[in-house]
mmCIF file of C-alpha atoms in Angstrom:
data_model
loop_
_atom_site.group_PDB
_atom_site.id
_atom_site.type_symbol
_atom_site.label_atom_id
_atom_site.label_comp_id
_atom_site.label_asym_id
_atom_site.label_seq_id
_atom_site.Cartn_x
_atom_site.Cartn_y
_atom_site.Cartn_z
ATOM 1 C CA MET A 10 8.685 12.879 -31.146
ATOM 2 C CA LYS A 11 8.424 16.665 -31.072
ATOM 3 C CA MET A 12 10.201 18.358 -28.175
ATOM 4 C CA ILE A 13 7.693 19.370 -25.501
ATOM 5 C CA ARG A 14 7.831 23.017 -24.461
ATOM 6 C CA ASN A 15 4.263 24.290 -24.129
ATOM 7 C CA VAL A 16 2.112 22.367 -21.649
ATOM 8 C CA VAL A 17 -1.535 23.101 -20.868
ATOM 9 C CA VAL A 18 -2.487 21.979 -17.360
ATOM 10 C CA ALA A 19 -6.078 21.168 -16.426
ATOM 11 C CA MET A 20 -6.589 23.207 -13.257
ATOM 12 C CA SER A 21 -9.387 22.037 -10.936
ATOM 13 C CA GLY A 22 -8.754 24.289 -7.947
ATOM 14 C CA GLY A 23 -7.436 21.337 -5.942
ATOM 15 C CA VAL A 24 -4.033 20.386 -4.608
ATOM 16 C CA ASP A 25 -3.266 17.741 -7.232
ATOM 17 C CA SER A 26 -3.546 20.020 -10.262
ATOM 18 C CA ALA A 27 -1.784 22.801 -8.326
ATOM 19 C CA VAL A 28 1.281 20.641 -7.662
ATOM 20 C CA THR A 29 1.160 19.325 -11.228
ATOM 21 C CA ALA A 30 1.514 22.893 -12.499
ATOM 22 C CA LEU A 31 4.194 23.629 -9.889
ATOM 23 C CA LEU A 32 6.350 20.634 -10.835
ATOM 24 C CA LEU A 33 6.175 21.341 -14.561
ATOM 25 C CA LYS A 34 6.908 25.053 -14.119
ATOM 26 C CA ASP A 35 9.949 24.210 -11.988
ATOM 27 C CA LYS A 36 11.186 21.955 -14.794
ATOM 28 C CA GLY A 37 11.123 24.867 -17.224
ATOM 29 C CA PHE A 38 8.011 24.154 -19.273
ATOM 30 C CA ASN A 39 5.848 27.008 -20.528
ATOM 31 C CA ILE A 40 2.658 26.454 -18.539
ATOM 32 C CA THR A 41 -0.871 27.612 -19.276
ATOM 33 C CA GLY A 42 -3.610 26.711 -16.828
ATOM 34 C CA VAL A 43 -7.092 25.911 -18.115
ATOM 35 C CA PHE A 44 -10.170 25.589 -15.935
ATOM 36 C CA MET A 45 -13.005 23.526 -17.432
ATOM 37 C CA LYS A 46 -16.555 24.508 -16.561
ATOM 38 C CA ASN A 47 -18.652 21.408 -17.200
ATOM 39 C CA TRP A 48 -21.658 21.992 -14.950
ATOM 40 C CA ASP A 49 -23.519 25.112 -13.833
ATOM 41 C CA VAL A 50 -26.567 23.947 -11.873
ATOM 42 C CA ARG A 51 -26.650 24.963 -8.194
ATOM 43 C CA ASP A 52 -27.365 22.367 -5.512
ATOM 44 C CA GLU A 53 -30.069 22.570 -2.830
ATOM 45 C CA THR A 54 -27.920 24.934 -0.747
ATOM 46 C CA GLU A 55 -27.900 27.391 -3.678
ATOM 47 C CA LYS A 56 -24.147 26.924 -3.965
ATOM 48 C CA CYS A 57 -22.296 26.253 -7.195
ATOM 49 C CA MET A 58 -19.020 24.597 -6.321
ATOM 50 C CA VAL A 59 -17.699 25.349 -9.795
ATOM 51 C CA GLU A 60 -17.472 29.029 -8.882
ATOM 52 C CA LYS A 61 -15.506 28.311 -5.694
ATOM 53 C CA ASP A 62 -13.188 25.916 -7.549
ATOM 54 C CA TYR A 63 -12.533 28.540 -10.231
ATOM 55 C CA ASP A 64 -11.660 31.125 -7.584
ATOM 56 C CA ASP A 65 -9.205 28.640 -6.043
ATOM 57 C CA ALA A 66 -7.705 27.856 -9.454
ATOM 58 C CA ARG A 67 -7.270 31.580 -10.105
ATOM 59 C CA TRP A 68 -5.555 32.055 -6.726
ATOM 60 C CA ILE A 69 -3.207 29.108 -7.427
ATOM 61 C CA CYS A 70 -2.219 30.408 -10.856
ATOM 62 C CA ASP A 71 -1.628 33.898 -9.486
ATOM 63 C CA LYS A 72 0.690 32.410 -6.838
ATOM 64 C CA LEU A 73 2.547 30.360 -9.461
ATOM 65 C CA GLU A 74 2.590 33.287 -11.896
ATOM 66 C CA ILE A 75 1.034 31.362 -14.761
ATOM 67 C CA PRO A 76 -1.961 32.394 -16.899
ATOM 68 C CA LEU A 77 -5.384 30.813 -16.312
ATOM 69 C CA ILE A 78 -8.083 30.512 -18.965
ATOM 70 C CA GLN A 79 -11.627 29.322 -18.305
ATOM 71 C CA ILE A 80 -13.318 27.251 -21.008
ATOM 72 C CA ASN A 81 -16.941 26.182 -21.167
ATOM 73 C CA PHE A 82 -17.808 22.573 -21.913
ATOM 74 C CA ILE A 83 -21.289 22.612 -20.342
ATOM 75 C CA LYS A 84 -23.073 21.721 -23.586
ATOM 76 C CA GLU A 85 -20.575 18.986 -24.458
ATOM 77 C CA TYR A 86 -20.733 17.522 -20.959
ATOM 78 C CA TRP A 87 -24.530 17.487 -21.028
ATOM 79 C CA ASN A 88 -24.687 15.819 -24.453
ATOM 80 C CA GLU A 89 -21.832 13.323 -24.107
ATOM 81 C CA VAL A 90 -21.775 12.464 -20.406
ATOM 82 C CA PHE A 91 -24.873 13.456 -18.483
ATOM 83 C CA SER A 92 -27.449 12.489 -21.137
ATOM 84 C CA ASP A 93 -25.779 9.090 -21.394
ATOM 85 C CA LEU A 94 -25.962 8.709 -17.609
ATOM 86 C CA VAL A 95 -29.698 9.495 -17.541
ATOM 87 C CA GLU A 96 -30.416 7.118 -20.417
ATOM 88 C CA LYS A 97 -28.521 4.270 -18.796
ATOM 89 C CA TYR A 98 -30.266 4.711 -15.440
ATOM 90 C CA GLN A 99 -33.606 4.654 -17.266
ATOM 91 C CA ASN A 100 -32.612 1.333 -18.846
ATOM 92 C CA GLY A 101 -31.500 -0.306 -15.610
ATOM 93 C CA TYR A 102 -27.753 0.255 -15.988
ATOM 94 C CA THR A 103 -25.337 1.713 -13.442
ATOM 95 C CA PRO A 104 -23.019 4.011 -15.457
ATOM 96 C CA ASN A 105 -19.667 5.536 -14.540
ATOM 97 C CA PRO A 106 -19.682 9.258 -15.468
ATOM 98 C CA ASP A 107 -16.035 9.758 -14.423
ATOM 99 C CA ILE A 108 -14.743 7.313 -17.034
ATOM 100 C CA LEU A 109 -17.019 8.839 -19.677
ATOM 101 C CA CYS A 110 -15.964 12.393 -18.757
ATOM 102 C CA ASN A 111 -12.297 11.510 -19.157
ATOM 103 C CA LYS A 112 -12.953 9.783 -22.472
ATOM 104 C CA ASN A 113 -15.186 12.440 -24.072
ATOM 105 C CA ILE A 114 -14.319 15.718 -22.348
ATOM 106 C CA LYS A 115 -10.902 15.905 -20.669
ATOM 107 C CA PHE A 116 -8.971 13.706 -23.083
ATOM 108 C CA ASP A 117 -10.929 14.584 -26.211
ATOM 109 C CA LYS A 118 -12.574 18.029 -26.256
ATOM 110 C CA PHE A 119 -10.090 19.599 -23.836
ATOM 111 C CA PHE A 120 -7.105 17.845 -25.403
ATOM 112 C CA HIS A 121 -7.909 19.015 -28.939
ATOM 113 C CA LEU A 122 -8.709 22.544 -27.813
ATOM 114 C CA ALA A 123 -5.398 22.737 -25.925
ATOM 115 C CA CYS A 124 -3.437 21.530 -28.943
ATOM 116 C CA ASN A 125 -5.268 23.548 -31.596
ATOM 117 C CA LYS A 126 -6.111 26.804 -29.798
ATOM 118 C CA PHE A 127 -3.342 27.078 -27.209
ATOM 119 C CA GLN A 128 -0.565 25.399 -29.262
ATOM 120 C CA ALA A 129 0.089 22.818 -26.548
ATOM 121 C CA ASP A 130 2.766 20.232 -27.199
ATOM 122 C CA ALA A 131 1.189 18.198 -24.389
ATOM 123 C CA ILE A 132 -1.489 18.410 -21.732
ATOM 124 C CA ALA A 133 -1.051 17.549 -18.067
ATOM 125 C CA THR A 134 -3.527 16.602 -15.351
ATOM 126 C CA GLY A 135 -3.353 15.836 -11.645
ATOM 127 C CA HIS A 136 -4.279 12.178 -12.098
ATOM 128 C CA TYR A 137 -2.243 9.617 -10.169
ATOM 129 C CA ALA A 138 -0.931 7.460 -13.011
ATOM 130 C CA LYS A 139 2.240 6.801 -14.999
ATOM 131 C CA THR A 140 3.047 6.186 -18.654
ATOM 132 C CA ASN A 141 5.820 4.275 -20.378
ATOM 133 C CA PHE A 142 6.805 4.440 -24.043
ATOM 134 C CA GLY A 143 7.998 1.459 -26.055
ATOM 135 C CA PRO A 144 7.688 -2.284 -25.460
ATOM 136 C CA TYR A 145 6.668 -3.008 -21.889
ATOM 137 C CA LEU A 146 8.624 -6.201 -21.244
ATOM 138 C CA GLU A 147 6.870 -7.214 -18.032
ATOM 139 C CA ASN A 148 3.662 -7.788 -19.960
ATOM 140 C CA TYR A 149 4.750 -8.590 -23.484
ATOM 141 C CA LYS A 150 7.681 -10.854 -22.691
ATOM 142 C CA ALA A 151 9.627 -11.826 -25.784
ATOM 143 C CA ASN A 152 9.239 -10.827 -29.437
ATOM 144 C CA THR A 153 9.028 -7.105 -28.772
ATOM 145 C CA SER A 154 9.272 -6.381 -32.488
ATOM 146 C CA LYS A 155 5.477 -6.728 -32.614
ATOM 147 C CA TYR A 156 5.033 -3.630 -30.491
ATOM 148 C CA PRO A 157 5.855 -0.237 -32.055
ATOM 149 C CA THR A 158 8.105 1.887 -29.891
ATOM 150 C CA LEU A 159 5.756 4.878 -30.217
ATOM 151 C CA ASN A 160 3.024 3.103 -28.267
ATOM 152 C CA VAL A 161 2.517 4.341 -24.738
ATOM 153 C CA HIS A 162 1.475 2.104 -21.846
ATOM 154 C CA LEU A 163 -0.645 3.263 -18.912
ATOM 155 C CA LEU A 164 0.826 2.171 -15.562
ATOM 156 C CA GLN A 165 -0.459 2.328 -12.014
ATOM 157 C CA ALA A 166 0.765 5.137 -9.772
ATOM 158 C CA GLN A 167 3.248 4.652 -6.954
ATOM 159 C CA ASP A 168 0.498 5.589 -4.471
ATOM 160 C CA SER A 169 -1.731 2.527 -4.835
ATOM 161 C CA ASN A 170 -4.404 4.105 -2.662
ATOM 162 C CA LYS A 171 -4.716 7.074 -5.030
ATOM 163 C CA ASP A 172 -4.079 5.284 -8.350
ATOM 164 C CA GLN A 173 -6.527 6.563 -10.989
ATOM 165 C CA THR A 174 -5.746 4.366 -13.968
ATOM 166 C CA PHE A 175 -9.240 2.887 -13.520
ATOM 167 C CA PHE A 176 -10.737 6.236 -14.597
ATOM 168 C CA LEU A 177 -8.250 6.622 -17.463
ATOM 169 C CA SER A 178 -8.942 3.194 -18.949
ATOM 170 C CA GLN A 179 -10.852 4.575 -21.963
ATOM 171 C CA VAL A 180 -8.330 7.248 -22.987
ATOM 172 C CA PRO A 181 -7.267 6.819 -26.649
ATOM 173 C CA GLN A 182 -3.681 5.896 -27.503
ATOM 174 C CA GLN A 183 -3.126 8.966 -29.706
ATOM 175 C CA THR A 184 -4.149 11.279 -26.864
ATOM 176 C CA LEU A 185 -2.209 9.408 -24.199
ATOM 177 C CA ARG A 186 1.019 9.899 -26.175
ATOM 178 C CA ARG A 187 0.800 13.625 -25.461
ATOM 179 C CA CYS A 188 -0.349 13.442 -21.832
ATOM 180 C CA MET A 189 1.748 14.065 -18.730
ATOM 181 C CA PHE A 190 0.954 12.798 -15.238
ATOM 182 C CA PRO A 191 3.626 14.334 -12.967
ATOM 183 C CA LEU A 192 2.096 12.921 -9.766
ATOM 184 C CA GLY A 193 2.522 9.284 -10.784
ATOM 185 C CA ASN A 194 5.688 8.856 -8.731
ATOM 186 C CA TYR A 195 4.496 10.684 -5.615
ATOM 187 C CA LEU A 196 2.472 9.771 -2.554
ATOM 188 C CA LYS A 197 -0.498 11.962 -1.690
ATOM 189 C CA ASN A 198 1.012 13.182 1.589
ATOM 190 C CA HIS A 199 4.154 14.226 -0.329
ATOM 191 C CA VAL A 200 2.005 16.170 -2.793
ATOM 192 C CA LYS A 201 0.349 18.071 0.068
ATOM 193 C CA MET A 202 3.751 18.756 1.597
ATOM 194 C CA MET A 203 5.052 20.212 -1.679
ATOM 195 C CA ALA A 204 1.983 22.448 -1.901
ATOM 196 C CA THR A 205 2.554 23.708 1.639
ATOM 197 C CA GLN A 206 6.236 24.392 0.967
ATOM 198 C CA ALA A 207 5.259 26.401 -2.119
ATOM 199 C CA GLY A 208 2.948 28.630 -0.090
ATOM 200 C CA LEU A 209 -0.253 26.933 -1.222
ATOM 201 C CA CYS A 210 -1.294 26.051 2.333
ATOM 202 C CA GLN A 211 -4.992 26.790 1.911
ATOM 203 C CA ILE A 212 -5.147 24.470 -1.094
ATOM 204 C CA ALA A 213 -3.233 21.733 0.717
ATOM 205 C CA ARG A 214 -5.848 21.884 3.485
ATOM 206 C CA LYS A 215 -8.806 21.971 1.098
ATOM 207 C CA LYS A 216 -11.214 19.055 1.503
ATOM 208 C CA GLU A 217 -11.136 16.660 -1.441
ATOM 209 C CA SER A 218 -14.275 16.263 -3.499
ATOM 210 C CA THR A 219 -15.775 12.775 -3.541
ATOM 211 C CA GLY A 220 -18.705 11.167 -5.300
ATOM 212 C CA ILE A 221 -20.367 12.420 -8.471
ATOM 213 C CA CYS A 222 -19.446 16.085 -8.897
ATOM 214 C CA PHE A 223 -22.833 17.343 -10.100
ATOM 215 C CA VAL A 224 -24.837 15.643 -7.342
ATOM 216 C CA GLY A 225 -23.177 17.604 -4.539
ATOM 217 C CA LYS A 226 -24.531 16.979 -1.040
ATOM 218 C CA ARG A 227 -27.915 15.777 -2.257
ATOM 219 C CA GLU A 228 -29.159 12.219 -1.916
ATOM 220 C CA PHE A 229 -28.657 10.577 -5.305
ATOM 221 C CA GLN A 230 -32.236 9.277 -5.372
ATOM 222 C CA ASP A 231 -33.578 12.811 -4.993
ATOM 223 C CA PHE A 232 -31.164 14.122 -7.619
ATOM 224 C CA ILE A 233 -31.939 11.544 -10.315
ATOM 225 C CA SER A 234 -35.698 12.039 -9.840
ATOM 226 C CA GLU A 235 -35.230 15.582 -11.151
ATOM 227 C CA TYR A 236 -34.375 14.078 -14.555
ATOM 228 C CA ILE A 237 -36.254 10.753 -14.646
ATOM 229 C CA VAL A 238 -39.970 10.441 -13.869
ATOM 230 C CA ASP A 239 -40.663 8.068 -10.981
ATOM 231 C CA LYS A 240 -42.481 4.915 -12.054
ATOM 232 C CA PRO A 241 -43.775 2.733 -9.187
ATOM 233 C CA GLY A 242 -43.369 -1.027 -9.380
ATOM 234 C CA ASP A 243 -43.126 -4.178 -7.277
ATOM 235 C CA TYR A 244 -40.397 -5.621 -5.098
ATOM 236 C CA ILE A 245 -40.234 -9.399 -5.644
ATOM 237 C CA ASP A 246 -38.465 -11.761 -3.231
ATOM 238 C CA LEU A 247 -36.177 -14.025 -5.283
ATOM 239 C CA ASP A 248 -36.449 -16.975 -2.927
ATOM 240 C CA SER A 249 -40.230 -16.982 -2.375
ATOM 241 C CA GLY A 250 -41.357 -15.373 -5.624
ATOM 242 C CA LEU A 251 -43.757 -13.191 -3.625
ATOM 243 C CA GLN A 252 -44.445 -9.483 -3.995
ATOM 244 C CA ILE A 253 -43.262 -7.888 -0.735
ATOM 245 C CA GLY A 254 -43.555 -4.178 -1.357
ATOM 246 C CA LYS A 255 -43.554 -1.228 -3.764
ATOM 247 C CA HIS A 256 -40.696 0.879 -5.155
ATOM 248 C CA ASP A 257 -40.999 4.220 -6.937
ATOM 249 C CA GLY A 258 -38.532 3.709 -9.795
ATOM 250 C CA ILE A 259 -35.813 1.254 -10.860
ATOM 251 C CA HIS A 260 -33.555 4.220 -11.710
ATOM 252 C CA LYS A 261 -33.097 4.914 -7.995
ATOM 253 C CA TRP A 262 -31.458 1.596 -7.207
ATOM 254 C CA THR A 263 -28.394 -0.399 -8.151
ATOM 255 C CA ILE A 264 -27.403 -4.036 -7.734
ATOM 256 C CA GLY A 265 -26.376 -4.930 -4.184
ATOM 257 C CA GLN A 266 -27.912 -1.799 -2.646
ATOM 258 C CA ARG A 267 -30.004 -2.165 0.501
ATOM 259 C CA CYS A 268 -33.711 -1.406 0.066
ATOM 260 C CA LYS A 269 -35.929 0.037 2.747
ATOM 261 C CA ILE A 270 -39.192 -1.803 2.148
ATOM 262 C CA ALA A 271 -42.152 -0.581 4.190
ATOM 263 C CA GLY A 272 -43.328 -3.130 6.727
ATOM 264 C CA CYS A 273 -40.327 -5.464 6.289
ATOM 265 C CA LEU A 274 -38.101 -6.084 9.282
ATOM 266 C CA LYS A 275 -35.724 -8.223 7.204
ATOM 267 C CA SER A 276 -32.872 -6.536 5.313
ATOM 268 C CA TYR A 277 -33.312 -6.832 1.544
ATOM 269 C CA TYR A 278 -30.805 -6.060 -1.221
ATOM 270 C CA VAL A 279 -31.288 -5.489 -4.951
ATOM 271 C CA PHE A 280 -30.566 -8.586 -7.031
ATOM 272 C CA ASN A 281 -32.039 -7.591 -10.392
ATOM 273 C CA LYS A 282 -33.913 -4.759 -12.097
ATOM 274 C CA ASP A 283 -36.326 -5.609 -14.930
ATOM 275 C CA GLN A 284 -37.107 -2.628 -17.127
ATOM 276 C CA GLU A 285 -39.962 -4.325 -19.033
ATOM 277 C CA SER A 286 -41.927 -5.422 -15.960
ATOM 278 C CA ASN A 287 -40.629 -2.507 -13.848
ATOM 279 C CA THR A 288 -39.915 -4.908 -11.004
ATOM 280 C CA ILE A 289 -36.972 -5.091 -8.643
ATOM 281 C CA THR A 290 -36.031 -8.566 -7.469
ATOM 282 C CA VAL A 291 -34.498 -8.566 -4.000
ATOM 283 C CA VAL A 292 -32.768 -11.066 -1.740
ATOM 284 C CA GLY A 293 -32.532 -11.302 2.010
ATOM 285 C CA GLY A 294 -29.109 -10.540 3.470
ATOM 286 C CA THR A 295 -26.100 -8.683 2.140
ATOM 287 C CA THR A 296 -24.145 -11.930 1.558
ATOM 288 C CA HIS A 297 -26.904 -13.805 -0.280
ATOM 289 C CA PRO A 298 -25.202 -16.097 -2.859
ATOM 290 C CA ALA A 299 -27.262 -14.652 -5.725
ATOM 291 C CA LEU A 300 -25.464 -11.312 -5.352
ATOM 292 C CA TYR A 301 -22.164 -12.907 -6.388
ATOM 293 C CA THR A 302 -20.872 -13.196 -9.954
ATOM 294 C CA ASP A 303 -17.989 -15.143 -11.431
ATOM 295 C CA PHE A 304 -18.468 -14.498 -15.166
ATOM 296 C CA LEU A 305 -19.533 -11.530 -17.246
ATOM 297 C CA ILE A 306 -19.853 -10.205 -20.789
ATOM 298 C CA THR A 307 -18.579 -6.841 -22.006
ATOM 299 C CA GLN A 308 -18.852 -4.720 -25.114
ATOM 300 C CA LYS A 309 -15.906 -4.620 -27.518
ATOM 301 C CA MET A 310 -12.795 -3.815 -25.542
ATOM 302 C CA HIS A 311 -10.904 -0.535 -25.665
ATOM 303 C CA TRP A 312 -7.248 -1.612 -25.574
ATOM 304 C CA ILE A 313 -5.042 1.304 -24.548
ATOM 305 C CA CYS A 314 -1.947 0.034 -26.330
ATOM 306 C CA GLU A 315 -3.158 -2.795 -28.534
ATOM 307 C CA GLU A 316 -4.946 -6.102 -28.246
ATOM 308 C CA PRO A 317 -2.790 -8.682 -26.415
ATOM 309 C CA TYR A 318 -1.421 -11.347 -28.712
ATOM 310 C CA GLU A 319 -3.149 -14.103 -26.667
ATOM 311 C CA LEU A 320 -6.537 -12.964 -27.998
ATOM 312 C CA ARG A 321 -5.556 -12.689 -31.660
ATOM 313 C CA TRP A 322 -5.988 -16.380 -32.255
ATOM 314 C CA ASN A 323 -9.058 -18.598 -32.102
ATOM 315 C CA ASN A 324 -9.678 -19.976 -28.605
ATOM 316 C CA GLY A 325 -6.933 -17.775 -27.174
ATOM 317 C CA VAL A 326 -7.057 -17.037 -23.455
ATOM 318 C CA LEU A 327 -5.639 -13.983 -21.702
ATOM 319 C CA ASN A 328 -4.716 -14.427 -18.054
ATOM 320 C CA CYS A 329 -4.776 -11.053 -16.325
ATOM 321 C CA ASN A 330 -6.398 -9.147 -13.446
ATOM 322 C CA PHE A 331 -9.821 -7.510 -13.172
ATOM 323 C CA ARG A 332 -11.565 -4.788 -11.212
ATOM 324 C CA PHE A 333 -14.950 -3.101 -11.664
ATOM 325 C CA GLN A 334 -14.702 -0.468 -8.929
ATOM 326 C CA HIS A 335 -11.916 2.031 -8.337
ATOM 327 C CA ARG A 336 -10.688 0.859 -4.941
ATOM 328 C CA ASN A 337 -11.501 -2.837 -5.251
ATOM 329 C CA PRO A 338 -8.566 -5.253 -5.020
ATOM 330 C CA LEU A 339 -7.498 -6.772 -8.319
ATOM 331 C CA ILE A 340 -8.688 -10.332 -8.889
ATOM 332 C CA ALA A 341 -7.250 -12.858 -11.337
ATOM 333 C CA CYS A 342 -9.360 -13.739 -14.357
ATOM 334 C CA LYS A 343 -9.382 -15.453 -17.729
ATOM 335 C CA VAL A 344 -10.481 -13.458 -20.772
ATOM 336 C CA TYR A 345 -11.899 -14.939 -23.966
ATOM 337 C CA LYS A 346 -12.831 -13.014 -27.122
ATOM 338 C CA MET A 347 -16.213 -13.933 -28.563
ATOM 339 C CA SER A 348 -16.962 -14.108 -32.288
ATOM 340 C CA ASN A 349 -18.725 -10.728 -32.190
ATOM 341 C CA GLY A 350 -15.656 -9.046 -30.684
ATOM 342 C CA ARG A 351 -17.016 -8.771 -27.170
ATOM 343 C CA LEU A 352 -15.269 -10.345 -24.187
ATOM 344 C CA PHE A 353 -16.269 -13.180 -21.903
ATOM 345 C CA ILE A 354 -14.466 -12.807 -18.562
ATOM 346 C CA ARG A 355 -14.309 -15.659 -16.054
ATOM 347 C CA LEU A 356 -13.248 -14.589 -12.562
ATOM 348 C CA ASP A 357 -11.147 -16.809 -10.337
ATOM 349 C CA ALA A 358 -13.467 -16.011 -7.427
ATOM 350 C CA PRO A 359 -17.026 -14.606 -7.286
ATOM 351 C CA LEU A 360 -17.442 -10.895 -6.646
ATOM 352 C CA ARG A 361 -20.444 -9.133 -5.137
ATOM 353 C CA ALA A 362 -22.803 -6.778 -6.958
ATOM 354 C CA ILE A 363 -21.291 -6.487 -10.426
ATOM 355 C CA THR A 364 -23.879 -4.786 -12.614
ATOM 356 C CA LYS A 365 -24.294 -3.846 -16.268
ATOM 357 C CA GLY A 366 -23.147 -0.336 -17.081
ATOM 358 C CA GLN A 367 -20.068 -0.586 -14.886
ATOM 359 C CA TYR A 368 -16.666 -1.050 -16.517
ATOM 360 C CA ALA A 369 -14.492 -4.136 -16.562
ATOM 361 C CA VAL A 370 -10.954 -2.749 -16.279
ATOM 362 C CA LEU A 371 -8.121 -5.188 -17.011
ATOM 363 C CA TYR A 372 -4.555 -5.138 -15.698
ATOM 364 C CA SER A 373 -1.385 -7.096 -16.370
ATOM 365 C CA GLY A 374 1.178 -6.502 -13.678
ATOM 366 C CA GLU A 375 1.154 -2.761 -13.057
ATOM 367 C CA GLU A 376 -0.155 -1.962 -16.539
ATOM 368 C CA CYS A 377 -3.760 -0.980 -17.204
ATOM 369 C CA LEU A 378 -4.631 -2.718 -20.481
ATOM 370 C CA GLY A 379 -7.957 -0.954 -21.073
ATOM 371 C CA SER A 380 -11.612 -1.401 -20.292
ATOM 372 C CA SER A 381 -15.068 -2.160 -21.609
ATOM 373 C CA MET A 382 -18.603 -1.623 -20.353
ATOM 374 C CA ILE A 383 -20.253 -4.655 -18.762
ATOM 375 C CA THR A 384 -23.460 -5.711 -20.500
ATOM 376 C CA TYR A 385 -24.177 -8.946 -18.624
ATOM 377 C CA ALA A 386 -23.133 -10.392 -15.274
ATOM 378 C CA GLY A 387 -24.015 -14.031 -14.721
ATOM 379 C CA PRO A 388 -24.664 -15.835 -11.426
ATOM 380 C CA SER A 389 -21.813 -17.787 -9.919
ATOM 381 C CA TYR A 390 -21.778 -21.568 -9.763
ATOM 382 C CA PHE A 391 -22.304 -21.233 -6.006
ATOM 383 C CA ALA A 392 -25.285 -18.888 -6.498
ATOM 384 C CA LEU A 393 -26.994 -21.413 -8.763
ATOM 385 C CA GLY A 394 -26.852 -23.945 -5.971
ATOM 386 C CA GLN A 395 -24.843 -26.358 -8.118
ATOM 387 C CA ASN A 396 -27.648 -26.260 -10.697
ATOM 388 C CA PHE A 397 -25.673 -27.778 -13.562
ATOM 389 C CA ILE A 398 -28.517 -27.301 -16.053
ATOM 390 C CA GLY A 399 -28.832 -23.591 -15.273
ATOM 391 C CA TYR A 400 -25.083 -23.078 -15.312
ATOM 392 C CA THR A 401 -24.707 -24.883 -18.640
ATOM 393 C CA HIS A 402 -27.584 -22.888 -20.094
ATOM 394 C CA CYS A 403 -25.859 -19.586 -19.201
ATOM 395 C CA HIS A 404 -22.633 -20.677 -20.877
ATOM 396 C CA ASN A 405 -24.511 -21.915 -23.970
ATOM 397 C CA LEU A 406 -26.076 -18.463 -24.325
ATOM 398 C CA ILE A 407 -22.621 -16.896 -24.196
ATOM 399 C CA ALA A 408 -21.194 -19.335 -26.719
ATOM 400 C CA SER A 409 -23.999 -18.480 -29.143
ATOM 401 C CA ASP A 410 -23.511 -14.703 -28.612
ATOM 402 C CA ARG A 411 -27.156 -14.305 -27.579
ATOM 403 C CA VAL A 412 -26.408 -12.468 -24.336
#
């Protein structure tokens, strides 16, 4: 591979990207900082955090004596991330904009701009992740001749609490080969310490951003109603079949979320959202069996390196680990490839509140294999009350690719 000299670092104004730039500069790379402006709408406090983050990024780069360039991806972000989010909420899905932003903006638009306009040999970000070139023996065992040495594998970071491979699970192989993640071998407290030692104390103390960046401090239900027209409908109790209240839009709710239903003293949680009837089916109690899922269907899988050999043959089964939320513990699963290329994933234990639109991210050992969007989450055997007919019917639908 080409020797890496020029590295473009995605600067966010936070401590992680600051230390990323610091580490690479200290190693002798030619560093250019780039600040991406993806959103420009002010929140209800009339503040635009993008402006504050840019000022912080400028201060960091001045301290490190590296250039900073601001680039505008507002149109691209709106068309390829936010519009998709709105559409999916309208259709009853629960999307993940962070995964989509990494796939379409940071590791596509930004990557190509850095390489073509700024002559970058590689890009670097402050994500907590690691990469490894060549055959990864822990996962691929023997016969490594099948796996080209140029392939790069995405591995979990040393700091398991900060690991961000979940959000990088849709990054293309060709892009990942020219990505650097200097923080992969560091703990978060060490990163803050390095920032402090470098004179970046105010950045080390800066509060980390959480949640969806463009929502800010607003309630999500208020935010989404600015883009999707409220459409009232009925709450239906799953167990009784009775209408127990009114909601003002299925786009405001997600599976497993607690509903505040006027006049109901009992705690109800979302079980299902039906776009056609505009009804939300609810269940009583946060641990109601119907909220648990032990099998699901995904779209065609994005394999970061390549499809595991276990799935290349008819009736092949891949034993690996699964998660559908960033901080959730990994759970063992069995993966089957359906005739249409989608995946059927059977979990070793039921999980609560899996919903379509979220991503099934698969791991083998410390390696992130890739991910795919969930299109169907079926009830667990326990949730069906040992209803063998219902359970068999669900699996017959999957076998016939009708789900």
